[in-house]
Backbone as JSON, one array per atom type, in Angstrom:
{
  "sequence": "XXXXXXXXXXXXXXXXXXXXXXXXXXXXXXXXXXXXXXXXXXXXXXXXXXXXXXXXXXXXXXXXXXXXXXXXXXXXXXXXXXXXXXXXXXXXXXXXXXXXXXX",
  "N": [[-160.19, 96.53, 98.7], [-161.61, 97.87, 96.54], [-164.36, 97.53, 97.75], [-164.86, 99.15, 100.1], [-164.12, 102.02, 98.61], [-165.83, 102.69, 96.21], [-166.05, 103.33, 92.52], [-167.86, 104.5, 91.54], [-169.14, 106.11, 93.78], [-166.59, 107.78, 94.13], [-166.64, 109.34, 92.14], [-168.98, 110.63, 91.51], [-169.07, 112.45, 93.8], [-166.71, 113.29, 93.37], [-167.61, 114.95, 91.26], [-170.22, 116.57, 92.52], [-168.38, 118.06, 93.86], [-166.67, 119.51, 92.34], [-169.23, 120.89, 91.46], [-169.76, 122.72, 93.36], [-167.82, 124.02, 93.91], [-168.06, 125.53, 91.71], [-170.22, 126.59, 92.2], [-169.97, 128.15, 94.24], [-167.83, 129.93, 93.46], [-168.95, 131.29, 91.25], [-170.89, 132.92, 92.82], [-168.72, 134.13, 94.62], [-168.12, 136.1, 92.48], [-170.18, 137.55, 91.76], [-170.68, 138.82, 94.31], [-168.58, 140.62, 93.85], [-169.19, 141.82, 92.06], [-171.43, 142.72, 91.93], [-170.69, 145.0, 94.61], [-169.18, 146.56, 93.05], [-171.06, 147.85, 91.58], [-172.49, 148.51, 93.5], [-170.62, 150.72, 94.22], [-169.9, 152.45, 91.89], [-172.63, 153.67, 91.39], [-172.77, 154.94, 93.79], [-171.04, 156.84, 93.07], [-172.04, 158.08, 91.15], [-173.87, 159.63, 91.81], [-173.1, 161.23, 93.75], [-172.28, 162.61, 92.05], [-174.34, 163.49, 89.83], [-175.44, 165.15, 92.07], [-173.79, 167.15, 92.09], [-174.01, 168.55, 90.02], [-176.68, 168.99, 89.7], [-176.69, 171.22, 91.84], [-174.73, 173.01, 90.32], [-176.56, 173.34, 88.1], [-178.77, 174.77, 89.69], [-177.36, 177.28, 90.04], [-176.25, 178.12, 87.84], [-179.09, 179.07, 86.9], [-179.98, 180.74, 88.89], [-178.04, 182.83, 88.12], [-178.9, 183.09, 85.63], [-181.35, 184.15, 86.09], [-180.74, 186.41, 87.38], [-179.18, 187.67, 85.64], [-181.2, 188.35, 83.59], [-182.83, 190.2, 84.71], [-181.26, 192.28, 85.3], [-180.65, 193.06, 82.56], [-183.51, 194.07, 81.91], [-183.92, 195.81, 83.33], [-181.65, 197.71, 82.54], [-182.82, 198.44, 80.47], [-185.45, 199.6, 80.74], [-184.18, 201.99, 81.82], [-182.96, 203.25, 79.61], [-185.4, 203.48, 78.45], [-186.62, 205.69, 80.05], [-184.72, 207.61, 79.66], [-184.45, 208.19, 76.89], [-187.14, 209.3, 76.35], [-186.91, 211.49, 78.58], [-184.92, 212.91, 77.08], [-186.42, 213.3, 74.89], [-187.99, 214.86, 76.29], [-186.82, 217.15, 76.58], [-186.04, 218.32, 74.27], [-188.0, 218.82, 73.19], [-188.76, 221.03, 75.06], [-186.97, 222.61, 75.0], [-187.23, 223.41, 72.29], [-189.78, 225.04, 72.51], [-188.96, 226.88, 74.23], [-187.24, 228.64, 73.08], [-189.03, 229.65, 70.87], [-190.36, 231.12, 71.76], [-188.41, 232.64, 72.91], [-187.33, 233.77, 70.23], [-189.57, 235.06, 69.79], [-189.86, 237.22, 71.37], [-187.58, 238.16, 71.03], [-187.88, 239.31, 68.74], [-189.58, 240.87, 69.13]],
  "CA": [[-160.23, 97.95, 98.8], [-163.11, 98.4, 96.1], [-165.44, 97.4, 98.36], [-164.75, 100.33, 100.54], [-164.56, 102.8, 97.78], [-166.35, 102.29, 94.9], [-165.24, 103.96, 91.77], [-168.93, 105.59, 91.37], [-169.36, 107.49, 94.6], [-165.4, 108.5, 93.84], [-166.78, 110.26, 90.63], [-169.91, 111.69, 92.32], [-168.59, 113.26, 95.14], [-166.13, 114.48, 92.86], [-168.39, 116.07, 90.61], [-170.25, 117.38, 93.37], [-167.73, 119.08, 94.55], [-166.86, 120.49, 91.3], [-170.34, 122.04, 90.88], [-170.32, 123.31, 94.73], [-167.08, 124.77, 93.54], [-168.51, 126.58, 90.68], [-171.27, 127.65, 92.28], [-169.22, 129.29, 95.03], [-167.07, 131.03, 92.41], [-170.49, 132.37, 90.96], [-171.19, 133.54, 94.42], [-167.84, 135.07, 95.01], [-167.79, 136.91, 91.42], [-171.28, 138.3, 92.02], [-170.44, 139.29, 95.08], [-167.63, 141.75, 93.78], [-169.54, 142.72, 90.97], [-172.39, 144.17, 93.21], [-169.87, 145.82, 94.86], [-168.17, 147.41, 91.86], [-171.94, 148.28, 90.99], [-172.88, 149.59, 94.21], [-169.24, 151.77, 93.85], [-170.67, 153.69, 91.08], [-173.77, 154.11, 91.97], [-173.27, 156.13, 94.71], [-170.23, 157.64, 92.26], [-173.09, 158.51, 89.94], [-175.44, 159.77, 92.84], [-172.52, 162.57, 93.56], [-172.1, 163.48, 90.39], [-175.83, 163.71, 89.77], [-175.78, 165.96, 92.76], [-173.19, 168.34, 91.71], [-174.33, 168.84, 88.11], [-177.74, 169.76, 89.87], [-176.06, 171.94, 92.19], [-174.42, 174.21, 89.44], [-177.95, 173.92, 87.69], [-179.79, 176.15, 90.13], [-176.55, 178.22, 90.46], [-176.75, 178.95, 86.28], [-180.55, 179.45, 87.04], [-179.76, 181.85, 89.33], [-177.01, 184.06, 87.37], [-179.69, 183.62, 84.45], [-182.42, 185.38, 86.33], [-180.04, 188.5, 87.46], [-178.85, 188.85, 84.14], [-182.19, 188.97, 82.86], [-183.24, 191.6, 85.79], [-180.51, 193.71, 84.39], [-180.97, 194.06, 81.47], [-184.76, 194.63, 82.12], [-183.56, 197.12, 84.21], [-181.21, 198.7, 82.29], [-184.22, 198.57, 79.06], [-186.51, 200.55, 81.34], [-183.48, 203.17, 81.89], [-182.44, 203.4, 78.71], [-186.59, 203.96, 77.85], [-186.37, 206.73, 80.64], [-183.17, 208.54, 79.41], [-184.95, 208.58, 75.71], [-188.23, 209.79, 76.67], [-186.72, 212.74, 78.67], [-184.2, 213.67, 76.27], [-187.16, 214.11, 74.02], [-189.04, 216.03, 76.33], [-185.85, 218.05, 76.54], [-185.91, 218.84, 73.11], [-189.62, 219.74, 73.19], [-189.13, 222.21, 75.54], [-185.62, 223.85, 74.12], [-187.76, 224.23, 70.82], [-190.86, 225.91, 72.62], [-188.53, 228.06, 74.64], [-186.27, 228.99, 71.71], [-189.95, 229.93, 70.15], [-190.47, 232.23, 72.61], [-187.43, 233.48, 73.18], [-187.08, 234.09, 69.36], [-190.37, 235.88, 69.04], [-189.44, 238.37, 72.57], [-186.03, 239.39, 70.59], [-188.13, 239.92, 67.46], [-189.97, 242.72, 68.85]],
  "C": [[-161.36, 98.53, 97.96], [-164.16, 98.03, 96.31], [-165.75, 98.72, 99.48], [-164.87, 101.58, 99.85], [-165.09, 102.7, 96.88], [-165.9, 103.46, 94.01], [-166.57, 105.52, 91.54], [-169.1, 106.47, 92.5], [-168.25, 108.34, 94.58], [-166.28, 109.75, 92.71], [-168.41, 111.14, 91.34], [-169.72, 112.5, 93.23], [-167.43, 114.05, 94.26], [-166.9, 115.86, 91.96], [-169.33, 116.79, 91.41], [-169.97, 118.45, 94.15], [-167.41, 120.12, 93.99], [-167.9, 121.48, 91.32], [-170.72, 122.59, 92.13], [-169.18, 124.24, 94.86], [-167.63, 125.97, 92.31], [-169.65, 127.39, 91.27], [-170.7, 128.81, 93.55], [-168.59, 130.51, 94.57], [-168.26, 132.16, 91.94], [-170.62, 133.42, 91.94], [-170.21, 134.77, 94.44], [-168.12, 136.64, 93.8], [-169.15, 137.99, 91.67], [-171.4, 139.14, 92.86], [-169.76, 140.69, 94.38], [-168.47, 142.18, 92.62], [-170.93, 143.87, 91.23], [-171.97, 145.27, 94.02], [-169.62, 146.74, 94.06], [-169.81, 148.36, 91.6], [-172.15, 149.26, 92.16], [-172.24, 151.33, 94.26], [-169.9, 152.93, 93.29], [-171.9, 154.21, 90.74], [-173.76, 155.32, 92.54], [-172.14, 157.49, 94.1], [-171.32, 158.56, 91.82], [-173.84, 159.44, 90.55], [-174.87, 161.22, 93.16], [-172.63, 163.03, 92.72], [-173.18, 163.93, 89.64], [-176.09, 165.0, 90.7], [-175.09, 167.38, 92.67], [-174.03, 169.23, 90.94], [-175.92, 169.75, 88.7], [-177.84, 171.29, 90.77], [-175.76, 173.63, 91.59], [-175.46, 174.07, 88.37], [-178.61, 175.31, 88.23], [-178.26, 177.12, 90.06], [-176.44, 179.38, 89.08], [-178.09, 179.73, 86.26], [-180.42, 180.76, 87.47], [-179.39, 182.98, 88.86], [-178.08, 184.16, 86.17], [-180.62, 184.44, 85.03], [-181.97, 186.24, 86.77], [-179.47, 188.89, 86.34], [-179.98, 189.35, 83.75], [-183.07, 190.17, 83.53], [-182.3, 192.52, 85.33], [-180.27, 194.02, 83.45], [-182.65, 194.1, 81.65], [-184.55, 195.82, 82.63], [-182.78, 198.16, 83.33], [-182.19, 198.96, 81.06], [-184.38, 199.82, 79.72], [-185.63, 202.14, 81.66], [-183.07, 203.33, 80.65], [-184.07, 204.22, 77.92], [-186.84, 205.42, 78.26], [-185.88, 207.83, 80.49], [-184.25, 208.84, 78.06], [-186.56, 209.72, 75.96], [-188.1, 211.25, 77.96], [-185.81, 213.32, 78.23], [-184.95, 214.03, 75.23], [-188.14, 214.97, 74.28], [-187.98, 217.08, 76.52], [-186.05, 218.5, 75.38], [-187.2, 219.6, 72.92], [-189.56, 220.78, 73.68], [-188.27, 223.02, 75.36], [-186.4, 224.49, 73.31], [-189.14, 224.91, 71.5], [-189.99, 226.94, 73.22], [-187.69, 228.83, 73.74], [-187.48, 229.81, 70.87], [-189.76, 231.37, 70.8], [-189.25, 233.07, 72.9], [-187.14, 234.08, 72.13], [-188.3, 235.75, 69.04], [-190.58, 237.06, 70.33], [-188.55, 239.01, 71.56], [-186.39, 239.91, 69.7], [-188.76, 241.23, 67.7], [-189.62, 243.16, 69.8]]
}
């Protein structure tokens, strides 16, 4: 019978098989771990796309705030600058009206 099998191709073929086993396992594990990677990738790729999303949307609300208050500045400059020509012209007509009643 150990002319038919020999003890050495027993042990080669086993270890062969072993390391055609391991490298399969490799294989498999790699497999799922590209997976798992690809997973959150494209996780990441949403979530990247949101976030940029409610970027321009802050962008946005920041440039109408800053239009209103520019806006309300320029009314607020408006309101001052004819409440002081109001006053200018109370006190010239008040002049005049003072120096009619005087004589």
């Amino acid at each position: 019978m150990q002319r038919f099998l020999p003890k050495k191709k027993l042990r080669r073929s086993g270890i062969w098989s072993l390391l055609a086993l391991l490298a399969l396992s490799v294989a498999v594990v790699s497999l799922v771990f590209t997976a798992l990677s690809w997973g959150h990738t494209r996780s990441l790729s949403h979530s990247l796309q949101t976030l940029q999303d409610r970027l321009v949307q802050v962008d946005l609300q920041r440039e109408a705030t800053v239009q209103l208050l520019m806006e309300q500045q320029d009314l607020q400059q408006k309101r001052a600058k004819r409440a002081a020509g109001l006053k200018r012209n109370r006190k010239r007509k008040a002049v005049v009206a003072a120096h009619f009643e005087s004589e």
